């Protein structure tokens, strides 16, 4: 049985279509990533799957239960971790855990809570107000809170947003551990390619409310990824001659060639071009898959931003 | 439902007890009322007071009224705290668990009623320090405490029901004032109704704050036997407000 099964999910907020027929499934025990730019529909999907909002149409099953008709059964079996850390700063770690446990009707909560605090290295801070914790500790507390009732599926909405590099690496280890040792299925959303590649067995790329592709990171790279050969040249080159190798373009003293297998064609490419000064190869990565599928470009956004700065700067003069 | 209500109520109480500002409010607000407002009629001849207020000192007339007003005002904390939980995302955390929405709301209302109730002994103690003599009827006192809890929940329900679907920080205060001002000035909390025009008397006669205040005066000002009708009226008000709020909460309470 699939841990999560989503069929043709549509969500409209007035005129805005947040989800436009989303379908995917998550197998029990896997770490699954929902990857997409801001506003793609990741959070809306999570909100529907955790029973916080109803879909306009379509169907979603979590742990075999319908998220609309059997919301309470779903909520018993899931845990949820937000991007912003939501804990009560005035309360101690143990009190935060107690309240969460009681909300899930866990009776032997104290034993379970102490076990989790020990597991996540928070045991010496058990009776300290959470407000005094570091961000990394608060995140770990939140994860402990989500595991109190032994959920089958854990939803993590951009779980590492706002964490520093060290805390992010630590969190990845936590996700791997709980997946392995607690046997929990994880569905996480992220816009960090690296995170998806590190953690997820399979990834769905979502863009503008639609699933653009689903597969393992390797499958996606093979299918949608491209290698880029970058040549620095002495004089302008007729790029049409490079067409057999892949899509080619010239820009300020450089030639860029998008190709499937850079290593195999590299020698021929260099032979075909006169006056090559240097060669660089960018291998296919989830980054290039992401850019390919969503049309987003991190560089493009930066260019836009610099234009805005220029405009502001001119306006001030 | 009970387990979750207990958990959320415990959260309310713990957060309240750990807030210095909450204690400041509980302790200082009664003092300010009594000093600045309680003395405003200090110069009235005591024969006049005895005739129209039924007691020789305005303070001892006013203190139960003040207790009623305080319990009503703290109801606003219920609505404000719900808006705050929504803004902070806490409501999402709760609603992603099997917790019924009713438990979320009832915990807020009971939390606010608890806050209000904590103020009452402080009010009476400050009054005693300033020389107010109480004549207590124990049966009336018990009924008054029950009435304070019922009314506290009822007022909290009223405020919360009206701000159940907003995340605007201003809403609880604006809505609160729309309700509190009329209720306060049309009740007998501060002045006896003998001087009210007829239309104001009519409003006063259906105002829950009037009944709550009169129960308090029976209990500690006049020391008269309990008035069951007033209590039944308040209990009915509380039940109706809570029921209406539960319906609205079920329908409109969302995570954001």
Coordinates of C-alpha atoms in Angstrom, one line a residue:
Chain A
X1 CA 0.0 0.0 0.0
X2 CA 1.2 3.5 -0.8
X3 CA 1.9 5.7 2.2
X4 CA 0.6 8.7 0.2
X5 CA -1.5 8.5 -2.9
X6 CA -2.5 11.8 -4.6
X7 CA -4.9 11.8 -7.6
X8 CA -5.6 14.8 -9.7
X9 CA -5.6 17.2 -6.8
X10 CA -6.9 20.7 -7.6
X11 CA -7.0 23.6 -5.2
X12 CA -8.3 27.0 -6.1
X13 CA -8.3 30.1 -3.8
X14 CA -10.8 32.3 -5.6
X15 CA -9.3 32.9 -9.1
X16 CA -5.9 31.6 -8.1
X17 CA -5.2 28.0 -9.0
X18 CA -2.7 26.7 -6.5
X19 CA -2.8 23.1 -7.5
X20 CA -3.8 22.2 -11.1
X21 CA -4.3 18.4 -11.2
X22 CA -1.4 17.0 -9.1
X23 CA -0.9 13.3 -8.9
X24 CA 1.9 11.3 -7.3
X25 CA 2.4 8.5 -4.8
X26 CA 4.9 7.8 -2.0
X27 CA 5.8 4.3 -1.1
X28 CA 5.9 3.2 2.5
X29 CA 9.3 3.7 4.0
X30 CA 10.7 6.0 1.5
X31 CA 12.0 9.6 1.7
X32 CA 10.2 11.5 -1.0
X33 CA 10.9 15.1 -2.0
X34 CA 8.5 17.6 -3.4
X35 CA 10.8 20.0 -5.2
X36 CA 9.7 23.3 -6.6
X37 CA 10.2 27.1 -6.6
X38 CA 8.3 29.4 -4.2
X39 CA 4.6 29.4 -5.0
X40 CA 4.7 26.2 -6.9
X41 CA 2.1 24.5 -4.7
X42 CA 4.3 22.6 -2.2
X43 CA 2.8 24.0 1.0
X44 CA -0.7 23.7 -0.4
X45 CA -0.1 20.0 -1.1
X46 CA 1.2 19.5 2.5
X47 CA -1.8 21.4 3.9
X48 CA -4.2 19.2 2.1
X49 CA -2.3 16.0 3.1
X50 CA -2.3 17.0 6.7
X51 CA -6.0 17.8 6.7
X52 CA -5.6 21.5 7.3
X53 CA -7.4 22.5 4.1
X54 CA -9.7 20.7 1.7
X55 CA -8.9 20.2 -2.0
X56 CA -11.3 21.8 -4.5
X57 CA -11.4 18.5 -6.3
X58 CA -9.4 15.3 -6.6
X59 CA -8.5 12.7 -4.0
X60 CA -5.7 12.1 -1.5
X61 CA -5.1 9.0 0.6
X62 CA -2.6 9.1 3.5
X63 CA -1.9 5.8 5.2
X64 CA -4.8 4.4 3.3
X65 CA -7.3 7.0 4.6
X66 CA -9.1 9.7 2.7
X67 CA -7.8 13.2 3.9
X68 CA -11.3 14.7 3.6
X69 CA -13.6 12.0 4.7
X70 CA -11.3 10.4 7.3
X71 CA -9.3 13.3 8.4
X72 CA -9.1 12.2 12.0
X73 CA -7.7 8.8 11.1
X74 CA -5.1 10.5 8.9
X75 CA -4.1 12.9 11.6
X76 CA -3.6 10.0 14.1
X77 CA -0.9 8.6 11.8
X78 CA 1.0 11.6 10.7
X79 CA 3.5 14.0 12.1
X80 CA 4.2 17.5 10.8
X81 CA 7.2 19.7 10.9
X82 CA 7.0 23.3 9.8
X83 CA 9.5 25.5 8.1
X84 CA 9.2 28.1 10.9
X85 CA 9.9 26.4 14.2
X86 CA 6.6 26.4 16.2
X87 CA 7.2 25.6 19.9
X88 CA 6.2 27.4 23.1
X89 CA 9.2 29.4 24.2
X90 CA 7.8 30.0 27.7
X91 CA 7.4 26.2 28.3
X92 CA 10.2 23.7 29.0
X93 CA 11.1 21.0 26.5
X94 CA 9.3 18.4 28.6
X95 CA 6.2 20.6 28.8
X96 CA 6.2 21.1 25.0
X97 CA 6.4 17.4 24.6
X98 CA 3.7 16.7 27.1
X99 CA 1.2 19.0 25.4
X100 CA 1.9 17.5 22.0
X101 CA 1.7 14.0 23.3
X102 CA -1.7 14.7 25.0
X103 CA -3.0 16.2 21.8
X104 CA -2.2 12.9 20.2
X105 CA -3.7 10.9 23.1
X106 CA -0.3 9.3 24.0
X107 CA -0.7 8.0 27.5
X108 CA 2.8 6.9 28.5
X109 CA 4.2 10.2 27.2
X110 CA 6.8 10.9 29.9
X111 CA 8.8 7.7 29.2
X112 CA 8.5 8.2 25.4
X113 CA 9.4 11.9 25.7
X114 CA 12.6 11.3 27.8
X115 CA 13.6 8.6 25.4
X116 CA 13.3 11.0 22.4
X117 CA 15.0 13.8 24.3
X118 CA 17.9 11.4 25.0
X119 CA 17.9 10.3 21.4
X120 CA 18.1 13.9 20.1
X121 CA 20.7 15.0 22.6
X122 CA 18.4 17.3 24.5
X123 CA 18.2 15.5 27.8
X124 CA 20.2 18.0 29.8
X125 CA 17.9 20.8 28.6
X126 CA 14.8 19.0 29.5
X127 CA 13.6 21.4 32.2
X128 CA 14.8 24.6 30.5
X129 CA 12.5 27.0 28.8
X130 CA 12.7 26.5 25.1
X131 CA 13.1 30.2 24.5
X132 CA 16.7 29.8 25.6
X133 CA 17.5 27.0 23.1
X134 CA 19.6 27.5 20.0
X135 CA 17.7 27.2 16.6
X136 CA 19.2 23.8 16.0
X137 CA 18.0 22.5 19.4
X138 CA 14.5 23.9 18.8
X139 CA 14.4 22.2 15.5
X140 CA 15.4 18.9 17.1
X141 CA 12.8 19.4 19.8
X142 CA 10.2 19.9 17.1
X143 CA 11.3 16.7 15.4
X144 CA 11.0 14.9 18.8
X145 CA 7.5 16.4 19.2
X146 CA 6.5 15.0 15.8
X147 CA 7.6 11.5 16.7
X148 CA 5.9 11.1 20.1
X149 CA 2.9 9.2 18.8
X150 CA 4.9 7.0 16.5
X151 CA 3.6 8.4 13.2
X152 CA 3.7 6.3 10.0
X153 CA 4.3 9.3 7.8
X154 CA 6.2 12.5 8.6
X155 CA 5.5 15.7 6.6
X156 CA 8.2 18.3 6.6
X157 CA 7.5 21.6 4.9
X158 CA 10.8 23.2 4.0
X159 CA 12.4 21.8 7.2
X160 CA 15.8 23.4 6.8
X161 CA 14.7 26.9 5.8
X162 CA 16.6 29.3 8.1
X163 CA 19.1 26.8 9.5
X164 CA 22.8 27.4 9.2
X165 CA 25.0 25.0 7.3
X166 CA 26.0 23.0 10.4
X167 CA 22.4 22.7 11.6
X168 CA 21.3 21.7 8.1
X169 CA 23.8 18.9 7.9
X170 CA 22.8 17.7 11.4
X171 CA 19.1 17.8 10.4
X172 CA 19.8 15.7 7.3
X173 CA 21.3 13.1 9.5
X174 CA 18.3 13.2 11.8
X175 CA 16.0 12.7 8.8
X176 CA 18.0 9.7 7.6
X177 CA 18.0 8.2 11.1
X178 CA 14.3 8.5 11.8
X179 CA 13.6 7.1 8.3
X180 CA 16.0 4.1 9.0
X181 CA 15.5 3.5 12.7
X182 CA 11.9 4.4 13.2
X183 CA 10.8 3.2 9.8
X184 CA 8.9 6.4 9.2
X185 CA 8.0 7.5 5.7
X186 CA 9.0 11.1 5.0
X187 CA 7.5 13.5 2.6
X188 CA 9.5 16.7 2.5
X189 CA 9.3 19.8 0.4
X190 CA 12.3 21.9 -0.4
X191 CA 13.7 24.2 -2.9
X192 CA 17.3 23.2 -2.2
X193 CA 18.4 20.7 -4.9
X194 CA 21.3 19.5 -2.7
X195 CA 18.8 18.6 0.1
X196 CA 16.6 16.6 -2.3
X197 CA 19.7 14.8 -3.7
X198 CA 21.1 14.0 -0.3
X199 CA 17.9 12.8 1.3
X200 CA 15.3 11.6 -1.2
X201 CA 15.0 8.3 -2.8
X202 CA 12.5 9.8 -5.2
X203 CA 11.7 13.4 -6.1
X204 CA 8.7 15.1 -7.8
X205 CA 9.3 18.4 -9.4
X206 CA 6.3 20.7 -9.0
X207 CA 5.9 23.9 -10.9
X208 CA 2.9 26.3 -11.2
X209 CA 0.6 23.7 -9.5
X210 CA 1.6 20.9 -11.8
X211 CA 3.9 18.0 -11.4
X212 CA 6.6 18.4 -14.1
X213 CA 8.5 15.1 -13.4
X214 CA 8.8 12.3 -10.9
X215 CA 11.7 9.9 -10.4
X216 CA 14.9 9.1 -8.5
X217 CA 17.4 11.9 -8.7
X218 CA 19.5 9.8 -11.1
X219 CA 16.5 9.2 -13.3
X220 CA 15.7 12.8 -13.5
X221 CA 19.2 13.8 -14.2
X222 CA 19.4 11.2 -17.0
X223 CA 16.1 12.3 -18.5
X224 CA 16.0 16.1 -17.9
X225 CA 19.5 17.0 -17.0
X226 CA 22.1 18.4 -19.4
X227 CA 25.8 18.8 -19.3
X228 CA 27.1 22.1 -20.3
X229 CA 30.5 22.5 -22.1
X230 CA 31.8 26.0 -21.8
X231 CA 34.6 27.1 -24.2
X232 CA 36.5 30.3 -23.9
X233 CA 37.5 31.4 -27.4
X234 CA 39.9 33.9 -29.0
X235 CA 37.6 34.9 -31.9
X236 CA 33.9 34.6 -32.7
X237 CA 32.7 31.2 -33.7
X238 CA 30.0 30.1 -36.1
X239 CA 27.8 28.2 -33.6
X240 CA 25.7 26.5 -36.3
X241 CA 28.7 24.3 -36.9
X242 CA 28.3 23.0 -33.4
X243 CA 24.7 21.9 -33.8
X244 CA 25.5 18.2 -34.1
X245 CA 26.8 18.2 -30.5
X246 CA 23.8 19.9 -29.0
X247 CA 22.2 23.3 -28.5
X248 CA 24.9 25.9 -28.8
X249 CA 25.1 29.6 -28.1
X250 CA 27.8 32.3 -28.1
X251 CA 28.0 35.0 -25.5
X252 CA 30.7 37.5 -24.7
X253 CA 33.8 35.5 -25.8
X254 CA 32.3 32.2 -24.7
X255 CA 30.6 29.3 -26.4
X256 CA 28.1 27.3 -24.4
X257 CA 27.0 23.8 -25.6
X258 CA 24.2 21.9 -23.9
X259 CA 24.8 18.2 -24.5
X260 CA 23.9 14.8 -23.1
X261 CA 27.3 13.2 -22.5
X262 CA 30.0 15.9 -22.3
X263 CA 32.9 13.5 -21.9
X264 CA 32.1 11.6 -25.1
X265 CA 31.9 14.7 -27.4
X266 CA 34.4 16.9 -25.7
X267 CA 37.4 16.0 -27.9
X268 CA 35.4 16.5 -31.1
X269 CA 34.0 19.8 -29.9
X270 CA 37.4 21.2 -29.1
X271 CA 38.7 20.0 -32.6
X272 CA 35.7 21.7 -34.3
X273 CA 36.4 25.1 -32.8
X274 CA 39.5 27.2 -33.6
X275 CA 41.3 29.1 -31.0
X276 CA 40.0 27.5 -27.8
X277 CA 41.6 29.2 -24.7
X278 CA 40.0 27.1 -22.0
X279 CA 37.4 24.4 -21.5
X280 CA 35.0 23.9 -18.6
X281 CA 32.4 21.1 -18.2
X282 CA 29.3 21.5 -15.9
X283 CA 27.9 18.1 -15.2
X284 CA 24.2 17.4 -15.0
X285 CA 22.8 17.9 -11.5
X286 CA 19.4 18.3 -10.0
X287 CA 20.1 22.0 -10.4
X288 CA 20.1 21.8 -14.1
X289 CA 17.1 19.5 -14.0
X290 CA 15.2 22.0 -11.9
X291 CA 16.1 24.9 -14.2
X292 CA 15.2 22.8 -17.2
X293 CA 11.8 21.8 -15.8
X294 CA 10.7 25.0 -14.0
X295 CA 12.2 27.5 -16.4
X296 CA 13.6 29.2 -13.3
X297 CA 17.1 30.3 -13.3
X298 CA 18.9 31.5 -10.2
X299 CA 21.1 33.6 -12.4
X300 CA 18.1 35.0 -14.1
X301 CA 16.6 36.1 -10.9
X302 CA 19.9 37.8 -9.8
X303 CA 19.9 39.7 -13.1
X304 CA 16.4 41.0 -12.5
X305 CA 17.4 42.0 -9.0
X306 CA 20.4 44.0 -10.2
X307 CA 18.1 45.7 -12.7
X308 CA 15.8 46.7 -9.9
X309 CA 18.7 48.0 -7.8
X310 CA 19.9 50.0 -10.8
X311 CA 16.4 51.6 -11.2
X312 CA 16.3 52.4 -7.5
X313 CA 19.8 53.9 -7.6
X314 CA 18.9 56.0 -10.7
X315 CA 15.7 57.2 -9.1
X316 CA 17.6 58.4 -6.0
X317 CA 19.9 60.6 -8.2
Chain B
X1 CA -11.5 15.5 23.6
X2 CA -11.0 15.7 27.4
X3 CA -7.2 14.8 27.1
X4 CA -6.8 17.5 24.4
X5 CA -8.8 20.1 26.3
X6 CA -6.7 19.3 29.4
X7 CA -3.4 19.7 27.4
X8 CA -4.4 23.0 25.8
X9 CA -5.9 24.4 29.0
X10 CA -2.6 23.5 30.8
X11 CA -0.7 25.3 28.1
X12 CA -2.9 28.4 28.6
X13 CA -2.4 28.4 32.4
X14 CA 1.3 27.7 32.3
X15 CA 1.9 30.5 29.8
X16 CA -0.2 32.9 31.9
X17 CA 1.5 32.0 35.1
X18 CA 4.9 32.6 33.5
X19 CA 4.1 36.0 32.1
X20 CA 5.3 38.8 34.3
X21 CA 3.0 41.2 32.6
X22 CA 0.0 39.0 33.3
X23 CA 0.8 39.2 37.0
X24 CA 1.4 42.9 36.8
X25 CA -2.1 43.2 35.3
X26 CA -3.7 41.0 37.8
X27 CA -2.1 42.8 40.7
X28 CA -2.0 46.4 39.6
X29 CA -5.2 46.9 37.6
X30 CA -7.5 46.5 40.7
X31 CA -5.4 49.0 42.6
X32 CA -5.6 51.6 39.8
X33 CA -9.4 51.2 39.5
X34 CA -9.9 51.5 43.2
X35 CA -7.6 54.4 43.7
X36 CA -8.5 56.5 40.7
X37 CA -12.1 55.5 40.1
X38 CA -13.2 54.2 43.4
X39 CA -12.6 57.5 45.1
X40 CA -14.4 59.6 42.5
X41 CA -17.6 59.5 44.7
X42 CA -15.8 59.6 48.0
X43 CA -17.4 63.0 48.8
X44 CA -21.0 61.8 48.5
X45 CA -22.9 62.1 51.8
X46 CA -23.3 58.7 53.4
X47 CA -27.0 59.1 53.8
X48 CA -27.3 59.5 50.0
X49 CA -25.1 56.5 49.5
X50 CA -27.1 54.4 51.9
X51 CA -30.4 55.4 50.2
X52 CA -29.4 54.9 46.6
X53 CA -26.5 52.4 46.7
X54 CA -27.7 50.4 49.7
X55 CA -24.4 50.7 51.5
X56 CA -22.5 53.4 53.2
X57 CA -19.4 53.4 51.0
X58 CA -19.1 53.6 47.2
X59 CA -16.0 51.3 47.2
X60 CA -17.9 48.5 48.7
X61 CA -20.7 49.1 46.2
X62 CA -18.3 49.2 43.3
X63 CA -16.0 46.3 44.0
X64 CA -18.3 43.5 42.9
X65 CA -19.0 45.5 39.7
X66 CA -15.3 45.9 39.1
X67 CA -14.9 42.1 39.5
X68 CA -17.6 41.6 36.9
X69 CA -16.0 44.1 34.5
X70 CA -12.6 42.5 34.9
X71 CA -14.0 39.0 34.2
X72 CA -15.6 40.4 31.0
X73 CA -12.4 42.2 29.9
X74 CA -10.2 39.2 30.4
X75 CA -12.5 37.4 28.0
X76 CA -10.8 39.5 25.3
X77 CA -7.6 37.6 26.0
X78 CA -9.2 34.5 24.8
X79 CA -9.9 36.0 21.4
X80 CA -6.5 37.8 21.2
X81 CA -4.7 34.6 22.2
X82 CA -6.4 32.6 19.4
X83 CA -5.5 35.3 16.8
X84 CA -1.9 35.1 18.1
X85 CA -1.8 31.3 17.9
X86 CA -3.0 31.5 14.3
X87 CA -0.3 34.1 13.4
X88 CA 2.4 32.1 15.1
X89 CA 1.4 28.9 13.3
X90 CA 0.6 27.2 16.6
X91 CA -3.0 26.6 15.4
X92 CA -1.5 24.6 12.5
X93 CA 0.4 22.4 14.8
X94 CA -2.7 21.7 16.8
X95 CA -5.1 21.2 13.9
X96 CA -2.6 18.7 12.3
X97 CA -3.3 16.5 15.3
X98 CA -6.6 14.7 15.9
X99 CA -7.6 17.5 18.3
X100 CA -11.3 18.7 17.8
X101 CA -11.7 22.4 17.1
X102 CA -14.0 22.6 20.1
X103 CA -11.2 21.7 22.4
X104 CA -9.0 24.5 21.0
X105 CA -11.7 27.1 21.6
X106 CA -12.8 25.8 25.0
X107 CA -9.3 25.8 26.3
X108 CA -9.0 29.5 25.3
X109 CA -12.3 30.3 27.0
X110 CA -11.5 28.5 30.2
X111 CA -8.0 30.0 30.2
X112 CA -9.5 33.5 30.0
X113 CA -12.1 32.7 32.7
X114 CA -9.2 31.5 34.9
X115 CA -7.4 34.7 34.4
X116 CA -10.4 36.7 35.3
X117 CA -11.1 34.6 38.4
X118 CA -7.6 35.2 39.7
X119 CA -8.2 38.9 39.8
X120 CA -11.2 38.7 42.0
X121 CA -9.5 37.9 45.3
X122 CA -6.9 40.6 44.6
X123 CA -9.8 43.1 44.1
X124 CA -11.4 42.1 47.4
X125 CA -8.0 42.1 49.2
X126 CA -7.1 45.6 48.0
X127 CA -10.6 46.7 49.0
X128 CA -10.1 45.3 52.5
X129 CA -6.8 47.0 52.8
X130 CA -8.5 50.3 52.0
X131 CA -11.0 49.8 54.7
X132 CA -14.0 48.2 52.9
X133 CA -16.0 46.1 55.3
X134 CA -17.6 43.0 53.7
X135 CA -20.8 41.4 54.9
X136 CA -20.5 37.9 53.4
X137 CA -23.2 35.3 52.8
X138 CA -21.4 32.0 52.2
X139 CA -24.1 30.5 50.0
X140 CA -24.2 33.6 47.9
X141 CA -20.4 33.6 47.7
X142 CA -20.4 30.1 46.3
X143 CA -23.0 31.0 43.8
X144 CA -21.0 34.1 42.8
X145 CA -17.9 32.1 42.2
X146 CA -19.8 29.7 40.0
X147 CA -21.4 32.7 38.2
X148 CA -17.9 34.3 37.6
X149 CA -16.7 31.1 35.9
X150 CA -19.9 30.8 33.8
X151 CA -19.8 34.4 32.8
X152 CA -16.0 34.3 32.2
X153 CA -16.5 31.5 29.7
X154 CA -19.6 33.1 28.2
X155 CA -17.8 36.5 27.6
X156 CA -14.7 34.7 26.2
X157 CA -17.0 32.7 23.9
X158 CA -18.7 35.9 22.7
X159 CA -15.4 37.7 21.9
X160 CA -13.8 34.6 20.4
X161 CA -16.8 33.7 18.2
X162 CA -16.6 37.1 16.6
X163 CA -12.9 36.9 15.7
X164 CA -12.8 33.2 14.9
X165 CA -11.7 33.6 11.3
X166 CA -9.3 36.6 11.4
X167 CA -5.6 36.8 11.8
X168 CA -5.7 40.6 12.3
X169 CA -4.2 41.6 15.6
X170 CA -6.5 44.6 15.8
X171 CA -9.7 42.6 15.6
X172 CA -9.9 41.4 19.2
X173 CA -9.5 44.9 20.6
X174 CA -11.9 46.5 18.2
X175 CA -14.6 43.8 18.6
X176 CA -14.0 43.7 22.3
X177 CA -14.6 47.4 22.7
X178 CA -17.8 47.2 20.7
X179 CA -19.1 44.8 23.2
X180 CA -17.5 45.9 26.4
X181 CA -18.4 49.6 26.3
X182 CA -22.1 49.1 26.0
X183 CA -22.2 46.2 28.4
X184 CA -20.2 48.1 31.0
X185 CA -22.2 51.3 31.0
X186 CA -25.6 49.8 30.7
X187 CA -25.0 47.4 33.6
X188 CA -25.3 48.2 37.3
X189 CA -21.6 47.5 37.8
X190 CA -20.7 51.1 38.5
X191 CA -23.9 52.9 39.2
X192 CA -27.4 51.9 40.4
X193 CA -30.1 51.9 37.8
X194 CA -32.4 54.3 39.7
X195 CA -31.0 57.2 37.7
X196 CA -31.1 55.4 34.3
X197 CA -33.6 56.6 31.7
X198 CA -36.2 53.9 30.9
X199 CA -34.5 52.6 27.7
X200 CA -31.3 52.2 29.6
X201 CA -33.1 50.4 32.4
X202 CA -34.5 48.0 29.7
X203 CA -31.0 47.2 28.4
X204 CA -29.7 46.9 31.9
X205 CA -32.3 44.3 32.7
X206 CA -31.1 41.9 30.0
X207 CA -27.4 42.7 30.5
X208 CA -25.5 39.7 31.9
X209 CA -23.1 42.0 33.6
X210 CA -25.9 43.4 35.7
X211 CA -26.8 39.9 37.0
X212 CA -23.2 39.0 37.7
X213 CA -22.7 42.2 39.6
X214 CA -25.8 41.8 41.7
X215 CA -24.8 38.3 42.6
X216 CA -21.5 39.7 43.8
X217 CA -23.3 42.3 45.9
X218 CA -25.5 39.7 47.4
X219 CA -22.3 37.7 48.3
X220 CA -20.0 40.3 49.7
X221 CA -21.7 43.8 49.9
X222 CA -25.1 43.2 51.3
X223 CA -24.6 39.6 52.5
X224 CA -28.1 38.7 51.3
X225 CA -29.2 35.1 50.4
X226 CA -28.4 33.9 46.8
X227 CA -30.6 34.9 43.9
X228 CA -31.1 31.7 41.9
X229 CA -32.8 33.4 39.0
X230 CA -29.9 35.7 38.4
X231 CA -27.6 32.7 38.3
X232 CA -29.9 30.8 36.0
X233 CA -29.9 33.8 33.7
X234 CA -26.1 33.9 33.6
X235 CA -25.8 30.2 33.1
X236 CA -28.2 30.4 30.2
X237 CA -26.2 33.3 28.7
X238 CA -23.0 31.4 29.1
X239 CA -24.5 28.3 27.5
X240 CA -26.0 30.2 24.6
X241 CA -22.7 32.1 23.9
X242 CA -20.7 28.9 24.1
X243 CA -23.0 27.0 21.9
X244 CA -23.0 29.7 19.3
X245 CA -19.2 29.9 19.5
X246 CA -18.9 26.2 19.1
X247 CA -20.9 26.2 15.9
X248 CA -18.9 29.1 14.5
X249 CA -15.6 27.6 15.5
X250 CA -16.5 24.2 13.8
X251 CA -17.4 26.1 10.7
X252 CA -14.8 28.9 10.5
X253 CA -11.7 28.0 12.6
X254 CA -8.9 27.3 10.2
X255 CA -5.2 27.0 10.6
X256 CA -4.5 30.3 8.8

